[in-house]
Every structure is written in structure tokens, then in C-alpha cells.
XYZ file of C-alpha atoms in Angstrom:
504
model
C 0.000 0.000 0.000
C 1.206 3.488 -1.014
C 2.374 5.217 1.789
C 1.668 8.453 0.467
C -2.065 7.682 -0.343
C -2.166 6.054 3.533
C -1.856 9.138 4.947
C -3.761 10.985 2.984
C -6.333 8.717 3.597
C -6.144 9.076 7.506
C -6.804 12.595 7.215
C -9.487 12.268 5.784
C -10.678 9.794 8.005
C -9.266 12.215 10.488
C -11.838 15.416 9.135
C -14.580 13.335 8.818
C -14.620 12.369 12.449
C -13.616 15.358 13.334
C -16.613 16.702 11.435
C -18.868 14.290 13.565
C -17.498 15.340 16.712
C -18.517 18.856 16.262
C -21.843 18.104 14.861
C -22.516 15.748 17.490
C -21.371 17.578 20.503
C -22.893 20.918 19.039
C -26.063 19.016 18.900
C -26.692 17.377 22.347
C -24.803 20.255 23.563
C -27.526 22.644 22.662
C -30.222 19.755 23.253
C -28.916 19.760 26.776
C -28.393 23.504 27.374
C -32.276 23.795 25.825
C -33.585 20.687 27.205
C -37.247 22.079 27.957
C -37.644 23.106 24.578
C -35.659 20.443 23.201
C -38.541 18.102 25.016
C -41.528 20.547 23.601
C -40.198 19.927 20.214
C -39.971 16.244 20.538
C -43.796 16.384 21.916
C -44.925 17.774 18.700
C -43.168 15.219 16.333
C -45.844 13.291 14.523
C -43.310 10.358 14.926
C -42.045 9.890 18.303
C -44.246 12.279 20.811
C -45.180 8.952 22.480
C -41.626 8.315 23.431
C -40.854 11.793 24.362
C -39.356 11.345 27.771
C -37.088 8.131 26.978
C -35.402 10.025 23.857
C -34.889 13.578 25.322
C -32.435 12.221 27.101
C -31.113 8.995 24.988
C -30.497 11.170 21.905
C -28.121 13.389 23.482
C -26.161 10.764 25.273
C -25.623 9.176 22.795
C -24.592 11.932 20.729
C -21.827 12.756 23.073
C -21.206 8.738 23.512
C -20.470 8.588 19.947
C -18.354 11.369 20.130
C -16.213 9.700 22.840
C -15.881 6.295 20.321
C -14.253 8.802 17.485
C -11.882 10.312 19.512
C -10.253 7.246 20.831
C -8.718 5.214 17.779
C -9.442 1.852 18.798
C -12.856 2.495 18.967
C -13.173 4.833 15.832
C -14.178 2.231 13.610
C -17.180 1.634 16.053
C -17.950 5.248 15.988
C -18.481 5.751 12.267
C -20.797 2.963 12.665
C -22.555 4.063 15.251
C -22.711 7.606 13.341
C -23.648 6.293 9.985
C -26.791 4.427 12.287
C -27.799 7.736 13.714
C -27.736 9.886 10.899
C -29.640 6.466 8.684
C -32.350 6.963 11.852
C -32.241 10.897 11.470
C -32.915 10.595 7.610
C -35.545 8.104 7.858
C -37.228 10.306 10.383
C -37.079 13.369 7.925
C -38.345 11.122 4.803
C -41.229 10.100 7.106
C -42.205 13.712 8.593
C -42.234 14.847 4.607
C -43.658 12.305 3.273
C -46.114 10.163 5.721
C -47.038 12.240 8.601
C -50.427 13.455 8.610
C -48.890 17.238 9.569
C -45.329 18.783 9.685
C -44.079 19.670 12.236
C -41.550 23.104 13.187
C -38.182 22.943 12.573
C -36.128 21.890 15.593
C -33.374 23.888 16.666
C -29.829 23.680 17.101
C -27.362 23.657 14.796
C -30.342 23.295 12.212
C -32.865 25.884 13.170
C -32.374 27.646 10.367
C -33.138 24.890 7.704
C -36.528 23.483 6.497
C -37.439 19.889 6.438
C -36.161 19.455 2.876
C -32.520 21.307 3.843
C -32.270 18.993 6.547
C -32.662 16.148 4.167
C -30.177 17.544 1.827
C -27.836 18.194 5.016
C -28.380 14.411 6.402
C -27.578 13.459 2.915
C -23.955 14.944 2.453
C -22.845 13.153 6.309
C -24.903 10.321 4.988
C -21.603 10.187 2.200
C -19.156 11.380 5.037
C -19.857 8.444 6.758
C -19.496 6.161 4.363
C -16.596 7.178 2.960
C -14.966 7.112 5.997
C -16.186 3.528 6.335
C -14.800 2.347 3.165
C -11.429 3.884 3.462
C -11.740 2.353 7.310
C -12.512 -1.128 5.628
C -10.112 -0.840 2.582
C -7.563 -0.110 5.391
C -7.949 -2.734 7.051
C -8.484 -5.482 4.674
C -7.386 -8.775 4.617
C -8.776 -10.504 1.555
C -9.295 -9.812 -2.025
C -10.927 -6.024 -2.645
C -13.486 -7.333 -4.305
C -14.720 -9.328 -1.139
C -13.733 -6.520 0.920
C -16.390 -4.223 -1.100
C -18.691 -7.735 -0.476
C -18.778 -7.535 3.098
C -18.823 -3.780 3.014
C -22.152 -2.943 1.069
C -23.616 -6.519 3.083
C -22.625 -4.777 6.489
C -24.176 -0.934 5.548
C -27.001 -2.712 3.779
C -28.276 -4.450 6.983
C -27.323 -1.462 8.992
C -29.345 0.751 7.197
C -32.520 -1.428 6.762
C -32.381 -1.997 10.739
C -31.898 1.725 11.179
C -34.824 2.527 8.866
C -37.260 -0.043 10.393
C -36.768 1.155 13.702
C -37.667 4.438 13.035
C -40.693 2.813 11.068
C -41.699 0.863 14.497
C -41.398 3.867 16.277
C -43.760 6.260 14.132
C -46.492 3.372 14.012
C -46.327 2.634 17.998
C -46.605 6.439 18.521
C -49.524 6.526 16.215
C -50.827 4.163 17.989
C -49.879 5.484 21.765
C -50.898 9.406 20.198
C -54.489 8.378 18.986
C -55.696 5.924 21.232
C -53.801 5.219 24.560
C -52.707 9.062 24.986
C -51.281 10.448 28.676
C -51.847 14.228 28.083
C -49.288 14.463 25.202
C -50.613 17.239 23.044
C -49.718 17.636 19.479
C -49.832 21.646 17.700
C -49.562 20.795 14.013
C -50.016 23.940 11.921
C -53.636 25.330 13.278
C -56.313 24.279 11.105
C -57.891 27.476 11.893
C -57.318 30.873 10.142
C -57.169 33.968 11.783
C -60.270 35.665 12.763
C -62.129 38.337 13.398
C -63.914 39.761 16.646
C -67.198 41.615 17.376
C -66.987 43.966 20.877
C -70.489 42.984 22.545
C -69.931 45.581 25.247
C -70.807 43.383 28.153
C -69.841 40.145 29.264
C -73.319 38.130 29.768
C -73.945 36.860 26.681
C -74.279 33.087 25.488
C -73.855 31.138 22.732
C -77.755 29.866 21.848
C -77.303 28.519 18.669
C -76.155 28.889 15.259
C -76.858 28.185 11.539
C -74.572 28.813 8.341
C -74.652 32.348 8.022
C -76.046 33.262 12.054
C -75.223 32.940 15.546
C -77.625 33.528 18.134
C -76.897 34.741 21.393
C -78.724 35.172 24.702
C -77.944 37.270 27.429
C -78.060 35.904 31.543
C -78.939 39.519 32.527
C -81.897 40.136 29.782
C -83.231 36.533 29.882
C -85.442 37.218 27.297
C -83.252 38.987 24.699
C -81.782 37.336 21.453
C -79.567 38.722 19.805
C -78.719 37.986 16.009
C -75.046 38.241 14.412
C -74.487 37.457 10.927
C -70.853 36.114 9.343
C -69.465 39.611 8.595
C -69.549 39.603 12.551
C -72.259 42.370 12.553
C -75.529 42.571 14.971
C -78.751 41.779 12.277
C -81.556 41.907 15.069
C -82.342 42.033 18.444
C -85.386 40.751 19.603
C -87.145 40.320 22.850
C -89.381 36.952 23.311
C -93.162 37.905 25.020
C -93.969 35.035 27.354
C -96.705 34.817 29.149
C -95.303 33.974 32.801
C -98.287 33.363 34.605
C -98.161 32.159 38.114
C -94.249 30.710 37.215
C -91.015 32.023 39.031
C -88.082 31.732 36.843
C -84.740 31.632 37.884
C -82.817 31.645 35.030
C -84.444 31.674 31.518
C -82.197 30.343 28.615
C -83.243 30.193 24.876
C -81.620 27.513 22.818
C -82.022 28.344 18.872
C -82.228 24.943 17.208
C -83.290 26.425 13.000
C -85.897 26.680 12.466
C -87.309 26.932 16.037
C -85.975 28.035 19.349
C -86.968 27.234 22.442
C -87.138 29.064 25.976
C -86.464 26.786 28.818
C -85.565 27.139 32.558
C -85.204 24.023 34.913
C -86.545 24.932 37.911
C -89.961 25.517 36.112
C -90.352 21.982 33.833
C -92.252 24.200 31.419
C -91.040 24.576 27.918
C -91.519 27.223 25.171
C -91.129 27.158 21.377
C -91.580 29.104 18.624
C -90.215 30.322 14.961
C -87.635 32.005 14.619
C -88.970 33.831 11.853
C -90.771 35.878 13.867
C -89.809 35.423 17.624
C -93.030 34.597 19.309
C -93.842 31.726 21.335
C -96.133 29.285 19.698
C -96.450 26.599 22.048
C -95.640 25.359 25.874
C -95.843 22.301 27.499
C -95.195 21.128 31.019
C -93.459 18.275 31.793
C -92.714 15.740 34.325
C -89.024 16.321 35.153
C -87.500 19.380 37.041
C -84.110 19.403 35.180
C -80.643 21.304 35.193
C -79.993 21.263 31.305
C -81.951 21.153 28.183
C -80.843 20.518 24.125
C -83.470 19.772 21.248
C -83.233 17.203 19.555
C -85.745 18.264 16.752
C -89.043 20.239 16.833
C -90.575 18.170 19.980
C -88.264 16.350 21.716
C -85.208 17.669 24.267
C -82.148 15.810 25.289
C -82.461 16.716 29.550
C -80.242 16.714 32.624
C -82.103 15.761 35.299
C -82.231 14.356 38.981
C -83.627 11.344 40.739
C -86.437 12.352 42.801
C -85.496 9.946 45.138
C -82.015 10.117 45.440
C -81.129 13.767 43.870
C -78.429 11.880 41.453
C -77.808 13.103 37.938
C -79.675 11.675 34.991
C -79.906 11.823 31.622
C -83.598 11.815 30.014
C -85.955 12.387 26.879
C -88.746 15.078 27.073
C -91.197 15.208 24.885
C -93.380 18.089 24.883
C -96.282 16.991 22.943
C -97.158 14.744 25.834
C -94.907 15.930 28.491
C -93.813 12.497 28.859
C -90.089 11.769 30.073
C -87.792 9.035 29.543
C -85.135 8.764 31.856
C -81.913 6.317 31.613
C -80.510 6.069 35.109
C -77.615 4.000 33.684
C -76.238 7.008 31.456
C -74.251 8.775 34.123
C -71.477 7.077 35.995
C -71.392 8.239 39.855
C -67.922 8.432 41.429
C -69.339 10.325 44.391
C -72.278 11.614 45.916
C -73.959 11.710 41.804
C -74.775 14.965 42.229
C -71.893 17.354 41.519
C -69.123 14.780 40.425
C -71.691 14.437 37.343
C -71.626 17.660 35.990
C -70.713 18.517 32.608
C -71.921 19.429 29.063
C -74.828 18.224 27.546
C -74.700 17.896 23.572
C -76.440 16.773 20.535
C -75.094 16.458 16.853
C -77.870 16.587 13.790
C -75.087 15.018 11.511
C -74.649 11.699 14.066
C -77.662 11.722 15.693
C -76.641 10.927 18.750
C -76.097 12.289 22.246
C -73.134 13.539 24.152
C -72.842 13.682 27.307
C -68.728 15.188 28.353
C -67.739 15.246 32.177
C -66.493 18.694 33.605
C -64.107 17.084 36.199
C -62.569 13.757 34.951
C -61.657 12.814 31.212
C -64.768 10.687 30.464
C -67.336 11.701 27.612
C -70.621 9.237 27.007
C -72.504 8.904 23.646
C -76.091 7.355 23.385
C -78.648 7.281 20.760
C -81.905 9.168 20.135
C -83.249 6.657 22.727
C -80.343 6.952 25.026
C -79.481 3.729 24.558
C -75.734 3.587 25.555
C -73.260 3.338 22.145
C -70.173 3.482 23.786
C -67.762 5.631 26.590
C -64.614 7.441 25.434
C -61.887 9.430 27.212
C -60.140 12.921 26.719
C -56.106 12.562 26.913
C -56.288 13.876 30.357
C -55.090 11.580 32.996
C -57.493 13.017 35.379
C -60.339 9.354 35.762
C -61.739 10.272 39.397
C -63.053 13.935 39.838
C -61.005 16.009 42.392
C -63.818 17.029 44.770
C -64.940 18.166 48.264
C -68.126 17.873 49.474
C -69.645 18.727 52.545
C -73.130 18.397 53.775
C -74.872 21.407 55.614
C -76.991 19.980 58.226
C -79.096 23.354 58.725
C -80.041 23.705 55.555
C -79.616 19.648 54.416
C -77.669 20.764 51.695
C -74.424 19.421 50.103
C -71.668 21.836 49.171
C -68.124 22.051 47.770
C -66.150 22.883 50.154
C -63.524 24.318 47.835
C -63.569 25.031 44.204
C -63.251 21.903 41.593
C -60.511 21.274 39.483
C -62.035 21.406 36.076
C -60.602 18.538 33.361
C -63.276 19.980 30.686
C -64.207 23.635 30.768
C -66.501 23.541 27.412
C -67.175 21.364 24.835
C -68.845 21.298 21.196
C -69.317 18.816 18.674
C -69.501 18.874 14.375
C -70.449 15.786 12.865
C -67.881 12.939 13.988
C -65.575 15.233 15.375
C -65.517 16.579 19.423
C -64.000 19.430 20.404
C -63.125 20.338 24.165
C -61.314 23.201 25.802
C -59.373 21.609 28.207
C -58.158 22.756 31.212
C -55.830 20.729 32.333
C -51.899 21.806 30.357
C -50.293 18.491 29.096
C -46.406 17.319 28.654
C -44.154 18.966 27.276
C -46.195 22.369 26.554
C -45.236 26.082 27.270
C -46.475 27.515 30.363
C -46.436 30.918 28.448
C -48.896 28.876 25.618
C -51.277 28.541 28.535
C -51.083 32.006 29.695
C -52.029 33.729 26.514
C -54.312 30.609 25.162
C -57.221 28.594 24.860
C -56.275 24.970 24.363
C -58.702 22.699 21.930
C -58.480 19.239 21.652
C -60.126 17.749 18.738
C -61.214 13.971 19.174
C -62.813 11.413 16.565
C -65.802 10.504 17.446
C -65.704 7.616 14.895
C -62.735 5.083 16.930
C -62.811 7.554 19.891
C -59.133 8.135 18.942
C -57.775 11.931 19.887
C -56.415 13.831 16.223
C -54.447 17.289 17.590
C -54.866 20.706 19.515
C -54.856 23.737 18.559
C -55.790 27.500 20.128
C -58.173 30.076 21.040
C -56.068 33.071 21.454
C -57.005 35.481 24.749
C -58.612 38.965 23.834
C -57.326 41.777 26.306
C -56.736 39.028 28.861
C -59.655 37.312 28.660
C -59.994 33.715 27.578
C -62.714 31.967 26.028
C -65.731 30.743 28.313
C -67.660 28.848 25.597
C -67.850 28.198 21.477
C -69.851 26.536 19.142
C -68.729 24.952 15.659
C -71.020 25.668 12.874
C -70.197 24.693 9.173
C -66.606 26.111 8.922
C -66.910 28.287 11.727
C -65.768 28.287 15.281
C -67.317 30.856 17.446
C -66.127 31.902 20.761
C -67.432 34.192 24.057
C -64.126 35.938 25.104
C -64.743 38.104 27.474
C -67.059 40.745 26.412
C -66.032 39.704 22.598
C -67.699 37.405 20.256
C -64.548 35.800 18.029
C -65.324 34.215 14.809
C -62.424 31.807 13.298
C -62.626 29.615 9.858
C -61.703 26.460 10.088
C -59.437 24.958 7.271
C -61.631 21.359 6.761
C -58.611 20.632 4.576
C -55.857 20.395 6.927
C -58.348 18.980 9.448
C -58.887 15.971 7.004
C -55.079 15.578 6.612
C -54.689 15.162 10.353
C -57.046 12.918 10.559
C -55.124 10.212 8.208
């Protein structure tokens, strides 16, 4: 062997490792020095979020462990290896993000955080060659046979390396699927919001509610004019306001609440089982019915029958019930509801009803449980949010004067509101998951959008604060998510596009 070309061929086994050593300690270096962020970002990968708190710390050990095998000779051989395994891994992972993931994610940081996905690839690419050059000249070096078996057992060795490098990553991305959609402990995923920016209308006061909506409307109500609805159309602009005659009689309300269900709405209020309806084409109450149930919630279902919360007169425990108010009749499912406690206040939540499935939801404010029945509430199935939160975190008391039960501090809320459009459920959480910015939580409304279809959770995304408020409530209706934010009414478009590609 030429002496001359020997050396020359050190050195350039010598710069490619050296090349290594600075990419490698520069990496976990800054993974280390970062390693809150470094952890967000691995949250949000589409690949290995599931595995989030095992990697943040393998990767950069073994960065620097490498690092350590191509300084020392003896071990060098082992280190290009090793590197030529990591950066297979680190390609694959790329080719997979741009190619097979249902979103992509931010770039991560680093020595990289100024390159897209596709200059990463490119980058991966050139030490892809680095490495195995540096592996052939390591082999030629040290060869024994004929070249031409040397080359053999070089391209068999790198070939098996680089299909067990690939398929690991593969194994990874399809367990995290798998862990992500349906076996989830509070790992959130960001991808690029599926909602655009929107626009907000300044309501002046901070009362309203959501009553209903319809393409091109939303309807509010108001807590402190009960029987005031108030019309906005798209452009975010106040059509109509209207106040609803009805005749009161001998009745003490409480707490009146219209519910707009197109093209009726109805004027309901619990503590009086007396319901109202009428058109919304003109505002006037057409019909009212009593009926058998006192109850604490009340959704249509269509022009005569109403999804209700109720209690058991004999116990006081939730249930969930049918009304219909051409008979007053009342169909109650005791079964429904799930009592951890005293089945009173560890069973609140939001009561919901979808057109498009048909079917009744029923999602629990203080544990990550959600119900779905039929028309007849007959039971279809029981999901969960992501939130690790099963039992509800509650303190109840009983007042012996008054024979009343109380909390004797406030709950910890796991749901906060909750809406649902066709197969999909969305809920604003309350509860922050891994790996997620405190300062996200601060200035943010979280949404966690869940398929209704396998019960599987999709992705998140965010209701952005207006002057320090966040939102209290919102409603999806075609493309549209609207939102109570303080005194605001926010209207965002939803991009069904990107929703669909999440969904893969």
C-alpha cells in the first residue's frame, strides 16, 4: 500500500470524524443547554411524541457517547458505525415527517434551526456520504482478503445497517400513532392550526351566550336580559335584536335560557319543567308544554323532543332523560351517568347533541370521560379525553341546617366547554399536558379535537385570549368556530382541509 495515499487517507478519516465530533457535541450540547424546549419539540413530532421522555435524554447521550468512540482510535471504527446508524435513523425520520405524517411539524433547533425539512434532508444526505466514505477507506484499510470481497462484506454490512436503522424508526412512528391516537397520557400535538385567523365583534358586556347557530347566524342570549336574542351574521355584525313575550303566569323563573335549534328556538328554565317554542322567523312563542321532570340542562333534539339533565327524585343523582313536549312524557336512563361520588356534583358537565350523528353527548367537567347514546339513550359506547385526570377532584360537605351538600372548595375542572360537528368533538381543556409552554397557557385557549368515529384523539390547537380574557364557551357551525371571550364574540374559519389531513 502506497504510503503516500495512507496518509492521505487518515486525514481524511481524520476530518470526517472530526466533522462528527462537532456536529454531534454541538447538537446534544444545545439539546442539553435547551432541554425544555428540546422536550416541547420532541412532543410535537408526529413520529415519536409517544416516546418523548425516553429520547430527550437517549439522543443526546448518545450523541456525546459517539463522540467519545471517534476520539479514541481503537474504537473509531465503532464510531463511524454508530454515526452512519444515527444519521440512517435521522434521515428516515425526515423522509417520514415529509412524506407520511399526517402534519409537519416546526423545525427543531440547534445547529439546524435555520433549515426546512427538505434542507435537513439535503444536510443528512452529504454526512450520509461522510460516513461512508470514511467507512470504506476504514474497511479498505484494514483489509485482509481480495478487494473485491472486501467491497462484499462492506455494502452486506451498511445494507443491513441501514434497513435496521430505517425499520426502527418505522416501528417507532407506528407505535406512537398508535400510543398518540388511542392510549394518549396528556401528550398534546400543535400541528399547523387548522384554523385561520379571525375576526372579533366587541359585545360591550360580558353576559352573553352562545344559543345557537346556523350557516350564516349565531344567536346569542344574554343571563342579565333573559329574554333577549340577539342575532349576528358572518361579517360579525348585529342583524336583530329581539325580545321573546312570554306569558309567565303564576311561574317564578330563575334563570331563563333560549336555545335556537333552526328553524325553532326554544325558551327553557329548569326549575320551572315548562317549555316554550316558537319560529324564529318571527320570535313569538307558539307553544308550551309542562313536563314531568325538574331538570338542570336542556338541548333539542328536533321540533318536539329535548335531550335533559335531570335528577332522581329519590335520590337527587344526575340523569340523563328524553322530554317530549307533545305529551310531556319523560324518559329517563338512570344508567347514562357514571357516579364516582355523591352523583350529584361529580356528574356535571356538558350536555350535547349532533344533527349530523344523531346521537347524544354527554362530556364530564371534572374527569376525562365523555358518554354517547342514541336518540333513545341507549348507551353506544364511553370514550376518554387525553387527560389523565379518571376520578373527579372534589370536596363535598353536607350542611346539616339547611340539608344541603356543598363544595367545600372550588373543583378542578378537566373539561371547561365542549362542542361537537359531525364525527368530530372538540373540548377546551383545562388541564396543560407534557411537554407544553407555560407561556402557551397564559395567553391561550387549548382545543383538543377527538374522533368521534374510533374515539381516537387527532391534535390541539388555540383560542387566542382577547385583552386578557380567555374563552368561556364556542360553538362549531359549518366552517366556523365561534367563541365568548370576554365581552367579545370571536369568529375563526376552520381549514376542513388540513383537518382531514390530520385525521389520516
Amino acid at each position: 500500500m502506497n504510503s503516500g495515499g495512507s496518509i492521505k487517507k487518515n486525514i481524511m478519516i481524520e476530518i470526517i470524524c472530526l466533522l462528527y465530533i462537532l456536529l454531534f457535541v454541538y447538537a446534544a450540547s444545545s439539546k442539553l443547554l435547551d432541554f425544555e424546549n428540546f422536550q416541547i419539540q420532541l412532543g410535537q413530532s408526529p413520529l415519536v411524541s409517544a416516546f418523548t421522555l425516553y429520547l430527550s435524554w437517549f439522543i443526546p447521550v448518545l450523541e456525546l457517547l459517539i463522540s467519545v468512540f471517534l476520539i479514541i482510535p481503537s474504537t473509531r471504527r465503532a464510531g463511524l458505525t454508530a454515526s452512519y446508524f444515527l444519521m440512517v435513523m435521522f434521515t428516515a425520520y425526515i423522509f417520514v415527517i415529509l412524506n407520511y405524517s399526517s402534519f409537519v411539524p416546526c423545525s427543531c433547533g440547534g445547529i439546524l434551526e435555520k433549515m426546512n425539512w427538505t434542507q435537513h434532508l439535503v444536510f443528512n444526505f452529504v454526512f450520509l456520504f461522510l460516513a461512508l466514505l470514511a467507512l470504506y477507506l476504514e474497511f479498505y484499510r484494514n483489509c485482509t482478503g481480495s478487494l473485491r470481497y472486501c467491497i462484499l462484506k462492506y455494502t452486506a454490512f451498511l445494507f443491513l445497517i441501514t434497513i435496521l436503522a430505517s425499520a426502527i424508526v418505522t416501528v417507532l412512528f407506528i407505535s406512537s400513532e398508535k400510543i398518540i391516537h388511542h392510549h394518549n397520557n396528556q401528550i398534546r400535538r400543535f400541528p399547523h392550526t387548522p384554523m385561520k385567523k379571525g375576526i372579533k365583534l366587541d359585545l360591550g358586556v360580558s353576559s352573553y351566550y352562545i344559543a345557537g347557530a346556523e350557516e350564516d347566524k349565531i344567536y346569542l342570549g344574554n343571563t342579565t336580559a333573559p329574554t333577549l336574542i340577539t342575532v349576528v351574521d358572518k361579517s360579525m355584525k348585529i342583524v336583530e335584536k329581539k325580545r321573546i313575550e312570554i306569558e309567565t303566569g303564576s311561574y317564578r323563573f330563575r334563570g331563563l335560557k333560549i336555545t335556537v335549534r333552526p328553524p325553532y328556538f326554544f325558551v327553557t328554565d329548569g326549575t320551572v319543567p315548562i317549555i316554550y317554542r316558537g319560529r324564529i322567523s318571527d320570535w313569538k312563542i307558539e307553544y308550551a308544554k309542562k313536563i314531568k321532570e325538574y331538570f338542570a340542562a336542556a338541548v333539542p333534539i328536533d321540533s318536539v323532543t329535548l335531550a335533559i339533565r335531570s335528577h332522581s327524585s329519590v335520590t337527587g343523582e344526575g340523569i340523563l332523560g328524553m322530554a317530549d313536549i307533545r305529551t310531556g312524557e319523560t324518559a329517563l336512563n338512570p344508567a347514562l351517568l357514571v357516579k364516582q361520588f355523591d352523583g350529584v356534583f361529580d356528574l356535571d358537565g356538558h350536555l350535547l347533541y349532533d344533527n349530523v350523528l344523531g346521537e347524544v353527548l354527554y362530556v364530564y367537567a371534572y374527569r376525562n370521560q365523555y358518554t354517547i347514546a342514541d336518540r333513545k339513550l341507549g348507551l353506544i359506547k364511553r370514550g376518554n379525553t387525553i387527560d389523565t385526570i379518571s376520578r373527579a377532584q372534589l370536596e363535598v360537605v353536607a350542611v346539616e341546617k339547611n340539608r344541603l351538600r356543598k363544595l367545600a372548595k372550588p373543583p378542578l375542572f378537566v373539561n371547561k366547554s365542549s362542542a361537537v360537528s359531525g364525527y368530530r368533538l372538540f373540548i377546551n381543556s383545562a388541564v396543560p399536558g407534557k411537554y407544553e409552554k407555560d407561556a402557551l397557557w397564559r395567553s391561550a385557549s387549548i382545543i383538543d379535537v377527538y374522533d368521534l368515529r374510533d374515539s381516537s384523539y387527532r391534535y390541539s390547537f388555540c383560542i387566542y385570549d382577547i385583552e386578557g380574557k380567555k374563552a368561556r364557551s364556542f360553538i362549531i357551525s359549518g366552517d366556523h368556530l365561534y367563541a365568548l371571550i370576554g365581552s367579545h364574540l370571536f369568529r375563526g374559519t376552520l381549514n376542513e382541509k388540513k383537518m382531514q389531513q390530520y385525521e389520516k
